[in-house]
Short mmCIF file of C-alpha atoms in Angstrom, two decimals:
data_model
loop_
_atom_site.label_atom_id
_atom_site.label_comp_id
_atom_site.label_asym_id
_atom_site.label_seq_id
_atom_site.Cartn_x
_atom_site.Cartn_y
_atom_site.Cartn_z
CA MET A 10 77.40 157.27 127.64
CA LYS A 11 75.14 153.55 127.17
CA HIS A 12 77.47 150.84 128.38
CA TYR A 13 76.10 147.01 127.30
CA GLU A 14 75.96 144.12 129.05
CA VAL A 15 77.67 141.22 126.71
CA GLU A 16 75.98 137.62 127.66
CA ILE A 17 77.65 134.78 125.31
CA LEU A 18 76.63 131.61 124.78
CA ASP A 19 77.43 128.24 124.05
CA ALA A 20 76.55 127.84 120.42
CA LYS A 21 76.10 124.04 120.86
CA THR A 22 73.62 124.25 124.55
CA LYS A 23 73.12 127.19 124.82
CA ASP A 24 74.90 127.51 128.01
CA LYS A 25 75.11 130.67 129.35
CA LEU A 26 79.42 130.76 129.75
CA CYS A 27 80.31 134.56 130.21
CA PHE A 28 78.80 137.49 131.10
CA LEU A 29 80.52 141.17 130.52
CA ASP A 30 79.70 144.29 132.68
CA LYS A 31 79.47 147.50 131.34
CA VAL A 32 81.36 147.54 128.15
CA GLU A 33 82.20 150.25 126.16
CA PRO A 34 80.08 150.93 123.25
CA ASN A 35 82.95 151.13 120.78
CA ALA A 36 84.95 147.28 122.26
CA THR A 37 85.60 145.78 119.23
CA ILE A 38 84.31 141.84 119.11
CA GLY A 39 88.86 141.67 119.38
CA GLU A 40 88.37 143.51 122.53
CA ILE A 41 85.62 141.33 124.11
CA LYS A 42 87.69 137.62 123.38
CA SER A 43 90.27 138.92 125.38
CA MET A 44 87.86 139.54 128.09
CA PHE A 45 86.07 136.47 127.46
CA HIS A 46 90.01 134.57 127.63
CA LYS A 47 90.20 135.97 131.08
CA SER A 48 87.31 134.00 132.50
CA HIS A 49 87.89 131.08 130.41
CA PRO A 50 92.24 130.61 129.60
CA GLN A 51 91.86 127.41 128.19
CA TRP A 52 89.77 129.18 124.67
CA TYR A 53 92.96 132.17 124.00
CA PRO A 54 91.14 134.60 121.25
CA ALA A 55 92.85 132.61 118.45
CA ARG A 56 90.70 129.63 119.17
CA GLN A 57 87.35 131.69 119.75
CA SER A 58 84.51 131.72 117.00
CA ILE A 59 81.88 135.18 118.36
CA ARG A 60 79.00 134.90 115.87
CA LEU A 61 74.83 136.32 116.16
CA ASP A 62 73.76 133.38 115.61
CA PRO A 63 74.85 129.84 116.73
CA LYS A 64 75.17 128.53 112.66
CA GLY A 65 75.95 131.89 111.37
CA LYS A 66 79.25 133.48 110.01
CA SER A 67 81.46 134.39 112.74
CA LEU A 68 82.37 138.00 113.36
CA LYS A 69 85.66 140.18 112.53
CA ASP A 70 87.76 141.23 115.35
CA GLU A 71 87.35 144.40 113.95
CA ASP A 72 83.51 144.21 114.66
CA VAL A 73 82.64 147.46 116.97
CA LEU A 74 79.65 146.70 119.13
CA GLN A 75 77.95 149.94 118.73
CA HIS A 76 77.63 149.39 115.38
CA LEU A 77 76.54 145.62 115.39
CA PRO A 78 72.91 144.96 115.22
CA VAL A 79 72.14 144.22 118.99
CA GLY A 80 70.87 145.56 121.67
CA THR A 81 72.46 147.33 124.72
CA THR A 82 72.41 143.71 126.38
CA ALA A 83 74.21 141.93 123.27
CA THR A 84 73.80 137.97 122.94
CA PHE A 85 76.95 136.22 121.16
CA TYR A 86 77.13 132.42 120.63
CA PHE A 87 80.55 130.94 121.32
CA ARG A 88 82.30 127.86 119.31
CA ASP A 89 85.19 126.61 120.01
CA LEU A 90 87.83 126.81 116.66
CA GLY A 91 90.57 123.96 118.61
CA ALA A 92 93.83 124.20 118.69
CA GLN A 93 95.46 127.04 116.23
CA ILE A 94 99.05 127.14 115.23
CA SER A 95 100.39 130.64 113.17
CA TRP A 96 100.19 130.69 109.91
CA VAL A 97 103.60 131.35 109.56
CA THR A 98 105.14 128.11 110.91
CA VAL A 99 102.52 125.94 108.95
CA PHE A 100 104.04 127.63 105.48
CA LEU A 101 107.48 127.04 106.42
CA THR A 102 106.83 123.35 107.56
CA GLU A 103 105.31 122.40 104.76
CA TYR A 104 107.59 123.94 102.41
CA ALA A 105 110.75 123.56 104.12
CA GLY A 106 109.60 119.52 103.33
CA PRO A 107 109.14 118.92 100.26
CA LEU A 108 112.62 121.34 99.54
CA LEU A 109 114.55 118.56 101.85
CA ILE A 110 112.59 115.40 100.96
CA TYR A 111 113.52 115.98 97.23
CA LEU A 112 117.16 116.00 98.27
CA MET A 113 117.36 112.89 100.08
CA PHE A 114 116.53 111.40 96.54
CA TYR A 115 118.38 113.44 94.17
CA PHE A 116 121.48 112.70 96.43
CA ARG A 117 120.87 109.42 95.97
CA VAL A 118 120.96 108.24 100.09
CA PRO A 119 120.92 104.55 101.32
CA PHE A 120 118.17 102.52 101.68
CA ILE A 121 115.38 105.01 98.64
CA TYR A 122 117.09 102.96 95.60
CA ALA A 123 119.78 99.32 95.40
CA PRO A 124 122.79 100.33 97.52
CA LYS A 125 125.42 100.52 94.08
CA TYR A 126 123.07 103.57 93.60
CA ASP A 127 123.79 105.31 97.05
CA PHE A 128 125.05 108.72 96.60
CA THR A 129 126.02 108.37 93.03
CA THR A 130 124.81 111.05 90.15
CA SER A 131 122.25 110.75 87.67
CA LYS A 132 123.94 111.17 83.85
CA HIS A 133 121.72 113.26 82.64
CA TRP A 134 121.98 117.05 82.85
CA VAL A 135 117.59 117.37 83.09
CA VAL A 136 117.34 115.77 86.21
CA HIS A 137 120.20 117.99 88.02
CA LEU A 138 118.08 121.09 86.38
CA ALA A 139 114.39 119.22 87.56
CA CYS A 140 116.36 119.90 91.26
CA MET A 141 117.69 123.28 90.74
CA CYS A 142 113.95 124.29 89.36
CA HIS A 143 112.46 122.47 92.88
CA SER A 144 114.61 124.29 94.88
CA PHE A 145 114.13 127.26 93.65
CA HIS A 146 110.51 126.71 93.76
CA TYR A 147 110.52 126.10 97.84
CA VAL A 148 113.30 128.62 98.44
CA LYS A 149 111.25 131.32 96.95
CA ARG A 150 108.06 130.12 98.59
CA LEU A 151 110.10 130.26 102.23
CA LEU A 152 111.80 133.76 101.76
CA GLU A 153 108.14 135.24 100.59
CA THR A 154 106.47 133.73 103.81
CA LEU A 155 108.69 135.29 105.72
CA PHE A 156 109.59 138.53 104.27
CA VAL A 157 106.40 139.20 101.46
CA HIS A 158 102.85 137.71 102.76
CA ARG A 159 100.73 139.91 104.79
CA PHE A 160 98.01 137.29 106.19
CA SER A 161 94.73 138.20 107.35
CA HIS A 162 94.60 135.78 109.84
CA GLY A 163 96.69 135.10 112.37
CA THR A 164 96.40 131.15 113.38
CA MET A 165 94.84 128.41 111.33
CA PRO A 166 93.40 124.79 113.12
CA LEU A 167 96.53 122.43 114.34
CA ARG A 168 94.60 119.58 112.26
CA ASN A 169 95.81 121.94 108.83
CA ILE A 170 99.03 121.54 109.26
CA PHE A 171 99.47 117.27 109.46
CA LYS A 172 97.12 117.42 105.98
CA ASN A 173 98.60 120.03 104.19
CA CYS A 174 102.11 118.42 105.18
CA THR A 175 101.15 114.63 104.41
CA TYR A 176 99.88 116.73 100.83
CA TYR A 177 103.42 118.87 100.01
CA TRP A 178 105.69 115.79 101.87
CA GLY A 179 103.97 113.46 100.04
CA PHE A 180 103.84 114.49 96.53
CA ALA A 181 108.10 115.90 96.57
CA ALA A 182 108.87 112.07 98.07
CA TRP A 183 106.22 110.70 94.44
CA MET A 184 107.97 113.24 92.01
CA ALA A 185 111.55 112.64 93.28
CA TYR A 186 111.68 109.59 93.68
CA TYR A 187 110.64 108.83 90.05
CA ILE A 188 112.94 111.73 88.42
CA ASN A 189 116.15 110.76 90.34
CA HIS A 190 115.48 106.91 89.26
CA PRO A 191 118.63 104.99 87.91
CA LEU A 192 116.39 103.83 84.82
CA TYR A 193 115.05 107.74 84.70
CA THR A 194 114.98 108.63 80.96
CA PRO A 195 114.98 112.26 79.64
CA PRO A 196 111.91 113.56 77.75
CA THR A 197 111.47 112.73 74.06
CA TYR A 198 112.13 115.99 72.41
CA GLY A 199 115.25 116.04 74.55
CA GLU A 200 117.19 120.02 74.50
CA GLN A 201 114.02 121.61 72.58
CA GLN A 202 111.69 120.67 75.38
CA ILE A 203 113.76 120.96 78.49
CA ARG A 204 114.32 124.50 77.35
CA LEU A 205 111.64 125.55 76.06
CA ALA A 206 109.71 123.97 79.89
CA LEU A 207 112.70 126.02 81.56
CA THR A 208 111.52 129.30 79.85
CA VAL A 209 108.13 128.68 81.12
CA PHE A 210 108.77 127.76 84.62
CA LEU A 211 111.25 130.68 84.92
CA PHE A 212 108.93 133.35 83.34
CA CYS A 213 106.00 131.89 85.67
CA GLN A 214 108.24 132.21 88.85
CA ILE A 215 109.06 135.25 88.10
CA GLY A 216 104.86 136.22 87.47
CA ASN A 217 104.27 134.49 90.66
CA PHE A 218 106.66 136.58 93.07
CA SER A 219 105.12 139.89 90.80
CA ILE A 220 101.32 139.09 92.38
CA HIS A 221 102.74 138.26 95.45
CA ILE A 222 104.50 141.72 95.45
CA ALA A 223 101.41 143.46 94.72
CA LEU A 224 99.06 142.27 97.10
CA ARG A 225 101.34 142.96 99.50
CA ASN A 226 101.66 146.49 98.50
CA LEU A 227 96.99 146.81 98.79
CA ARG A 228 97.85 145.67 102.26
CA PRO A 229 99.73 148.33 104.98
CA PRO A 230 101.80 146.05 107.85
CA GLY A 231 99.40 145.28 110.84
CA SER A 232 96.35 145.95 108.82
CA LYS A 233 93.16 143.82 107.51
CA THR A 234 92.26 146.11 104.38
CA ARG A 235 90.86 144.63 101.63
CA LYS A 236 91.31 145.91 98.32
CA ILE A 237 90.99 145.86 94.49
CA PRO A 238 94.40 144.97 93.01
CA TYR A 239 95.09 146.54 89.96
CA PRO A 240 98.19 145.85 87.87
CA THR A 241 101.18 147.77 87.99
CA LYS A 242 103.93 148.95 86.01
CA ASN A 243 105.37 145.64 86.25
CA PRO A 244 103.76 143.08 82.97
CA PHE A 245 103.69 140.60 84.99
CA THR A 246 100.71 142.34 86.87
CA TRP A 247 99.10 142.75 84.07
CA ILE A 248 97.35 139.83 84.07
CA PHE A 249 94.66 141.53 86.96
CA LEU A 250 92.90 142.60 83.90
CA LEU A 251 91.74 139.50 82.77
CA VAL A 252 91.88 136.92 85.97
CA SER A 253 91.22 137.48 89.62
CA CYS A 254 93.98 135.34 91.35
CA PRO A 255 97.08 135.03 88.72
CA ASN A 256 99.57 134.08 91.24
CA TYR A 257 97.17 130.58 90.98
CA THR A 258 97.57 131.32 87.11
CA TYR A 259 101.30 131.30 87.46
CA GLU A 260 101.59 128.49 89.76
CA LEU A 261 100.08 126.49 88.15
CA GLY A 262 102.58 127.33 84.64
CA SER A 263 105.03 126.82 86.83
CA TRP A 264 104.19 123.70 87.46
CA LEU A 265 102.86 122.15 83.51
CA GLY A 266 106.64 123.99 82.83
CA PHE A 267 108.00 121.15 85.71
CA THR A 268 105.84 118.73 84.01
CA LEU A 269 107.19 119.32 80.51
CA MET A 270 110.79 119.24 81.78
CA THR A 271 110.58 116.32 83.64
CA GLN A 272 107.84 114.30 81.68
CA CYS A 273 107.11 112.14 84.60
CA LEU A 274 103.80 111.18 85.48
CA PRO A 275 103.42 112.48 88.92
CA VAL A 276 104.19 115.38 88.80
CA ALA A 277 101.70 116.48 86.02
CA PHE A 278 99.02 113.98 88.38
CA PHE A 279 100.69 116.78 91.19
CA THR A 280 99.83 119.43 88.82
CA LEU A 281 96.12 118.90 88.38
CA VAL A 282 95.83 118.00 91.81
CA GLY A 283 97.21 121.76 92.33
CA PHE A 284 95.19 122.80 89.80
CA ILE A 285 91.42 121.88 91.50
CA GLN A 286 92.57 122.46 94.35
CA MET A 287 93.98 126.34 93.15
CA THR A 288 90.57 126.66 91.11
CA VAL A 289 88.39 126.03 94.20
CA TRP A 290 90.96 129.01 96.24
CA ALA A 291 90.02 130.94 93.06
CA LYS A 292 86.37 130.83 92.69
CA GLY A 293 85.77 131.86 96.19
CA LYS A 294 88.08 134.88 95.78
CA HIS A 295 86.64 135.40 93.02
CA ARG A 296 83.00 135.11 94.55
CA SER A 297 84.26 137.05 97.37
CA TYR A 298 85.90 140.49 95.80
CA LEU A 299 82.31 140.16 93.62
CA LYS A 300 79.96 140.98 97.09
CA GLU A 301 82.25 142.97 98.12
CA PHE A 302 83.47 145.22 95.60
CA ARG A 303 79.88 146.98 93.81
CA ASP A 304 82.56 148.29 91.45
CA TYR A 305 84.62 144.83 90.90
CA PRO A 306 85.22 144.85 86.88
CA THR A 307 83.46 142.34 85.20
CA LEU A 308 85.85 141.03 82.98
CA ARG A 309 87.74 139.58 85.11
CA SER A 310 87.61 135.49 85.36
CA PRO A 311 89.01 133.23 88.66
CA ILE A 312 91.94 131.92 87.00
CA LEU A 313 92.00 131.13 83.08
CA PRO A 314 90.60 134.31 81.20
CA PHE A 315 87.92 134.07 79.90
CA ILE A 316 87.68 130.25 80.57
CA LEU A 317 87.82 129.26 84.34
#
């Protein structure tokens, strides 16, 4: 059996960082990263980007050496991805924040509103309903992070946690300040508007959870296998017939329901910003599906059926 010689160069300077002798042909990029880590302990595997070209795409950990377009002396280029943090840690942090921050405004802890309002409660029942819906949403997200989601990548750059928390925590505070404000006024059309909004919110929350379960069941534990998601027996998943990322469709619907329920401008703005970001993610996911699967259903749109 022939063995490979592997040299790893710095992608920026082209300096030789490491030379590995007698590497097995069936060695994966993940195993090569571990070997590289032994000679450079400061660069743990999750921090490494190994590529065939200095400006090319990162190779996947499961890529096998003998299946790559390299000779028996293989040259790879290394780029430092920076300090990494687990996706689970990021999600738990960015979702726990809005839950606790909103409740601080709901209970009107001191130094938020005028002292006479400290620890008082709103006279409007929609304020209490909105708190229950907001709390339910983020408790659901926390539980899904712990027990449902399977992440294809174990880590993300550490800087993301600051960016994500600023977004989620900041918007939660902005929304909660106005919804729980002593001068808050209920929606224009009263109880009818609130009941309709609650129905939309709960419907979309159930739909979002159903999609997350369907996506989880596509990927066996510990696997990075990607498959085309299809509708299951659960009616909430039938939207897969028309949309590539229905989890984002239902997420948008939930926040539209919450906007209708509270009739609050900061909530509407959060919904708009979230929709723009989710559209970017959905289009990217849709493109990768089309690229990876030749038989991908052509009827599907990224996030909104027939529109977007």
